[in-house]
Amino acid sequence: MNTQTPSSPERVDFIREIVAADLRDGRCQSVVTRFPPEPNGYLHIGHAKSICLNFGVAQEFGGRCNLRLDDTNPVKEEQEYVDSIMTDVRWLGFDWGEHLYFASDYFEQLYEWAVDLIETGKAYVDDLSADEIREYRGTLTEPGKPSPWRDRPVEESLDLFARMRAGEFPNGARVLRAKIDMAAPNINLRDPIMYRIVHAQHPRTGDAWCVYPIYDFAHGQSDAIEGITHSICTLEFQDHRPLYDWYVDNLPVPSHPHQYEFARLNLTHTVLSKRTLLRLVNEEHVRGWDDPRMPTLSGLRRRGFPAEGIRDFVTMIGVAKADSVVEVEMFEHAVRTVLNRTSLRRFAVLDPLKVVIENYPEGLTEEMEVLNNPEDLSAGSRSVPFARELWIERDDFMEDPPKKFFRLAPGREVRLRSAYFVTCHEVVKDADGKVVELRCTYDPDTRGGSAPDGRRPKATLHWVSAEHAVAAEVRLYEHLFNSPFPGTDGRDLFEDLNPDSETVLRGCFVEPALADAPIGETVQFERLGYFAADQDSASGALVFNRTLTLKDSWAKLQAQGRHDTA
RNA sequence: UGGGGCAUCGUUCAAUGGUAGGACACAGACCUUUGGAGUCUGUUAUCUAGGUUCGAAUCCUAGUGCCCCAGCCA
């Protein structure tokens, strides 16, 4: 049984090295981090990396991590997203305690600081249009040129900015800009915009504001207000760091945080851009943000992925600055490791084939004792009813089996797990030649699954009593995208959508113990994979989602086309 | 032709001037009342070229490749 964490505890990434050094050298007394999502979508597995990093670092060094909703753009943000973010962070296993903040909490302070900058001649109101601002900004290789409004009197900027706030101007009429350097090689420093006019309802501040700060003018100061020591973000913000520092250096902020950047997570067969996830939802390629095929935390949760598996995965992949695409198999391995250790075993037949045990007494039911988890004896056992008529998996029988097929076949004896050995004697077919029933006999001396004479069948099958089985719908899931790198090589992203990402199976049978399976709790259907009862389940109408398959070496042989080799 | 980053097994992360290692994936073997799990073994890597050094993935120089930046998004 594997109870180890997937990586050695002494392994330290560059962020943790920096934090440790800062603590050791007294650059900070304790560590304070923050996870700062914008509430404009649902959190996904990529966010999990950031959450685990920020909360993990805080935890490990005895500090604290704030949850801050970065709600500076009311046209994209919604309360639904705020709620889902809090749910998902908690579910992942982290707690921000009292430290829940919103960038919008700081709007008044931010506004005052903006006024400070105008007063000291370091900011001005610009009347240029968006197009003109772009033209004046120059290009990557050519410097920009100053706006004609750059040197307008401080009093005029002050007046205009107040009137922008008061709502006197329409969207886009003017902006507030920092006066830095129009010739800076870093475009972010070419008089970056601090405030824009937006007449929109904000989820928290309503219509109190007509101007909203741009990310750059809000983030560092919010960090400073909260006493963040290490502001950890992704690589694309590296170019913003000089601006982050400029604001913090030019404003009377209460602390001086520092920004550090790491490479965001990418996964094969997966897309993690919020824009694309939003399209998948809006264009109904999936049924919602929590569709079990979505890489969102709510989708993964619904699919049956345990939070612990996600955390282990994040530990496994580490933190660095090199762009990378992690193979999704690594994620699946982390999840299987947790599930193998923790999930209860159950019997379920997805594609049923009737078996009649001719020498088994009619009307008799025996309760077979079956281990709940052979990896964890403390999980105990349950009893599973066994009777004369059973369902087994259609795939577990072949009339004319190839060399390496060890399961049931005419004349062959196999073990029914935790029950009896059975031997197939007759194959019943319908008019089309389809196998509809197997006539078998059982060996009464093999009760529990072992023979007194020590003979051992080469295969063990799962089964369910026809009389006692409970009907269920089972939804099989595969990668949402066929290509490991969706939308590359000139293909449209949506061309790479896997048409078979969901297969719905009706007429499946599960053992009685599954009749009241708790929603979201993942169990192992023996020999098949991990499954979790879906929220669409109603009493008498069970629905299970396949979380992941178990590795199946026969399926692998088949896929390799090797099953016929003698 | 500007600025900022990054280059180590197929993938990902280590090695912080001293034997290039782990995990995933792959291959084989063992074991098995899940063809699961587990155990063991194996294959495969320092972007290139110079230089410094007893010794370089690590330091220096010059190249090459890839990523990010010209939103009133974050």
PDB file of N, CA and C in Angstrom, chain A residues 322-359:
ATOM      1  N   ALA A 322      10.467  27.594 -16.635  1.00  0.00           N
ATOM      2  CA  ALA A 322      10.471  27.155 -18.031  1.00  0.00           C
ATOM      3  C   ALA A 322       9.042  26.823 -18.460  1.00  0.00           C
ATOM      4  N   ASP A 323       8.646  27.329 -19.623  1.00  0.00           N
ATOM      5  CA  ASP A 323       7.336  26.971 -20.176  1.00  0.00           C
ATOM      6  C   ASP A 323       7.274  25.463 -20.316  1.00  0.00           C
ATOM      7  N   SER A 324       6.147  24.878 -19.966  1.00  0.00           N
ATOM      8  CA  SER A 324       6.076  23.426 -20.062  1.00  0.00           C
ATOM      9  C   SER A 324       4.652  22.956 -20.283  1.00  0.00           C
ATOM     10  N   VAL A 325       4.545  21.775 -20.833  1.00  0.00           N
ATOM     11  CA  VAL A 325       3.259  21.122 -21.016  1.00  0.00           C
ATOM     12  C   VAL A 325       3.363  19.748 -20.361  1.00  0.00           C
ATOM     13  N   VAL A 326       2.665  19.561 -19.290  1.00  0.00           N
ATOM     14  CA  VAL A 326       2.732  18.306 -18.555  1.00  0.00           C
ATOM     15  C   VAL A 326       1.812  17.280 -19.210  1.00  0.00           C
ATOM     16  N   GLU A 327       2.298  16.059 -19.328  1.00  0.00           N
ATOM     17  CA  GLU A 327       1.451  15.012 -19.893  1.00  0.00           C
ATOM     18  C   GLU A 327       0.311  14.710 -18.916  1.00  0.00           C
ATOM     19  N   VAL A 328      -0.893  14.646 -19.458  1.00  0.00           N
ATOM     20  CA  VAL A 328      -2.064  14.463 -18.610  1.00  0.00           C
ATOM     21  C   VAL A 328      -1.997  13.123 -17.871  1.00  0.00           C
ATOM     22  N   GLU A 329      -1.204  12.197 -18.389  1.00  0.00           N
ATOM     23  CA  GLU A 329      -1.022  10.901 -17.727  1.00  0.00           C
ATOM     24  C   GLU A 329      -0.443  11.059 -16.321  1.00  0.00           C
ATOM     25  N   MET A 330       0.356  12.094 -16.142  1.00  0.00           N
ATOM     26  CA  MET A 330       0.945  12.300 -14.819  1.00  0.00           C
ATOM     27  C   MET A 330      -0.150  12.689 -13.812  1.00  0.00           C
ATOM     28  N   PHE A 331      -1.055  13.506 -14.286  1.00  0.00           N
ATOM     29  CA  PHE A 331      -2.195  13.899 -13.458  1.00  0.00           C
ATOM     30  C   PHE A 331      -3.037  12.664 -13.122  1.00  0.00           C
ATOM     31  N   GLU A 332      -3.304  11.880 -14.139  1.00  0.00           N
ATOM     32  CA  GLU A 332      -4.133  10.705 -13.931  1.00  0.00           C
ATOM     33  C   GLU A 332      -3.460   9.727 -12.970  1.00  0.00           C
ATOM     34  N   HIS A 333      -2.164   9.623 -13.058  1.00  0.00           N
ATOM     35  CA  HIS A 333      -1.439   8.737 -12.140  1.00  0.00           C
ATOM     36  C   HIS A 333      -1.588   9.197 -10.698  1.00  0.00           C
ATOM     37  N   ALA A 334      -1.457  10.488 -10.474  1.00  0.00           N
ATOM     38  CA  ALA A 334      -1.578  11.022  -9.114  1.00  0.00           C
ATOM     39  C   ALA A 334      -2.959  10.714  -8.554  1.00  0.00           C
ATOM     40  N   VAL A 335      -3.956  10.842  -9.413  1.00  0.00           N
ATOM     41  CA  VAL A 335      -5.331  10.605  -8.987  1.00  0.00           C
ATOM     42  C   VAL A 335      -5.565   9.116  -8.713  1.00  0.00           C
ATOM     43  N   ARG A 336      -5.058   8.259  -9.615  1.00  0.00           N
ATOM     44  CA  ARG A 336      -5.217   6.814  -9.399  1.00  0.00           C
ATOM     45  C   ARG A 336      -4.557   6.369  -8.098  1.00  0.00           C
ATOM     46  N   THR A 337      -3.422   6.952  -7.800  1.00  0.00           N
ATOM     47  CA  THR A 337      -2.700   6.565  -6.590  1.00  0.00           C
ATOM     48  C   THR A 337      -3.561   6.817  -5.352  1.00  0.00           C
ATOM     49  N   VAL A 338      -4.196   7.971  -5.316  1.00  0.00           N
ATOM     50  CA  VAL A 338      -5.069   8.298  -4.183  1.00  0.00           C
ATOM     51  C   VAL A 338      -6.295   7.391  -4.182  1.00  0.00           C
ATOM     52  N   LEU A 339      -6.902   7.254  -5.329  1.00  0.00           N
ATOM     53  CA  LEU A 339      -8.132   6.474  -5.435  1.00  0.00           C
ATOM     54  C   LEU A 339      -7.904   4.996  -5.117  1.00  0.00           C
ATOM     55  N   ASN A 340      -6.775   4.472  -5.539  1.00  0.00           N
ATOM     56  CA  ASN A 340      -6.479   3.073  -5.263  1.00  0.00           C
ATOM     57  C   ASN A 340      -6.413   2.837  -3.758  1.00  0.00           C
ATOM     58  N   ARG A 341      -5.897   3.822  -3.069  1.00  0.00           N
ATOM     59  CA  ARG A 341      -5.728   3.705  -1.628  1.00  0.00           C
ATOM     60  C   ARG A 341      -7.044   3.906  -0.888  1.00  0.00           C
ATOM     61  N   THR A 342      -7.895   4.776  -1.399  1.00  0.00           N
ATOM     62  CA  THR A 342      -9.041   5.227  -0.607  1.00  0.00           C
ATOM     63  C   THR A 342     -10.414   4.735  -1.067  1.00  0.00           C
ATOM     64  N   SER A 343     -10.525   4.313  -2.313  1.00  0.00           N
ATOM     65  CA  SER A 343     -11.891   4.064  -2.800  1.00  0.00           C
ATOM     66  C   SER A 343     -12.389   2.666  -2.447  1.00  0.00           C
ATOM     67  N   LEU A 344     -13.676   2.609  -2.149  1.00  0.00           N
ATOM     68  CA  LEU A 344     -14.346   1.339  -1.886  1.00  0.00           C
ATOM     69  C   LEU A 344     -14.517   0.584  -3.201  1.00  0.00           C
ATOM     70  N   ARG A 345     -14.374  -0.754  -3.127  1.00  0.00           N
ATOM     71  CA  ARG A 345     -14.560  -1.574  -4.334  1.00  0.00           C
ATOM     72  C   ARG A 345     -16.016  -1.998  -4.427  1.00  0.00           C
ATOM     73  N   ARG A 346     -16.532  -1.974  -5.634  1.00  0.00           N
ATOM     74  CA  ARG A 346     -17.906  -2.400  -5.862  1.00  0.00           C
ATOM     75  C   ARG A 346     -17.963  -3.176  -7.168  1.00  0.00           C
ATOM     76  N   PHE A 347     -19.053  -3.954  -7.329  1.00  0.00           N
ATOM     77  CA  PHE A 347     -19.244  -4.672  -8.582  1.00  0.00           C
ATOM     78  C   PHE A 347     -20.259  -3.939  -9.434  1.00  0.00           C
ATOM     79  N   ALA A 348     -19.929  -3.789 -10.707  1.00  0.00           N
ATOM     80  CA  ALA A 348     -20.863  -3.173 -11.642  1.00  0.00           C
ATOM     81  C   ALA A 348     -20.609  -3.785 -13.008  1.00  0.00           C
ATOM     82  N   VAL A 349     -21.678  -4.061 -13.722  1.00  0.00           N
ATOM     83  CA  VAL A 349     -21.564  -4.633 -15.064  1.00  0.00           C
ATOM     84  C   VAL A 349     -22.116  -3.609 -16.053  1.00  0.00           C
ATOM     85  N   LEU A 350     -21.239  -3.129 -16.918  1.00  0.00           N
ATOM     86  CA  LEU A 350     -21.638  -2.045 -17.812  1.00  0.00           C
ATOM     87  C   LEU A 350     -22.322  -2.551 -19.079  1.00  0.00           C
ATOM     88  N   ASP A 351     -21.882  -3.681 -19.561  1.00  0.00           N
ATOM     89  CA  ASP A 351     -22.454  -4.242 -20.789  1.00  0.00           C
ATOM     90  C   ASP A 351     -22.839  -5.684 -20.460  1.00  0.00           C
ATOM     91  N   PRO A 352     -24.055  -5.879 -19.949  1.00  0.00           N
ATOM     92  CA  PRO A 352     -24.408  -7.141 -19.308  1.00  0.00           C
ATOM     93  C   PRO A 352     -24.625  -8.307 -20.272  1.00  0.00           C
ATOM     94  N   LEU A 353     -24.172  -9.473 -19.850  1.00  0.00           N
ATOM     95  CA  LEU A 353     -24.431 -10.734 -20.548  1.00  0.00           C
ATOM     96  C   LEU A 353     -24.934 -11.712 -19.489  1.00  0.00           C
ATOM     97  N   LYS A 354     -26.090 -12.320 -19.773  1.00  0.00           N
ATOM     98  CA  LYS A 354     -26.729 -13.206 -18.797  1.00  0.00           C
ATOM     99  C   LYS A 354     -25.942 -14.513 -18.638  1.00  0.00           C
ATOM    100  N   VAL A 355     -25.786 -14.927 -17.392  1.00  0.00           N
ATOM    101  CA  VAL A 355     -25.187 -16.229 -17.086  1.00  0.00           C
ATOM    102  C   VAL A 355     -26.178 -17.001 -16.227  1.00  0.00           C
ATOM    103  N   VAL A 356     -26.493 -18.217 -16.630  1.00  0.00           N
ATOM    104  CA  VAL A 356     -27.357 -19.065 -15.816  1.00  0.00           C
ATOM    105  C   VAL A 356     -26.531 -20.245 -15.320  1.00  0.00           C
ATOM    106  N   ILE A 357     -26.522 -20.406 -14.002  1.00  0.00           N
ATOM    107  CA  ILE A 357     -25.750 -21.500 -13.415  1.00  0.00           C
ATOM    108  C   ILE A 357     -26.689 -22.678 -13.206  1.00  0.00           C
ATOM    109  N   GLU A 358     -26.618 -23.630 -14.132  1.00  0.00           N
ATOM    110  CA  GLU A 358     -27.622 -24.684 -14.207  1.00  0.00           C
ATOM    111  C   GLU A 358     -27.702 -25.551 -12.964  1.00  0.00           C
ATOM    112  N   ASN A 359     -26.571 -25.776 -12.323  1.00  0.00           N
ATOM    113  CA  ASN A 359     -26.600 -26.655 -11.147  1.00  0.00           C
ATOM    114  C   ASN A 359     -26.753 -25.883  -9.828  1.00  0.00           C
TER     115      ASN A 359
END
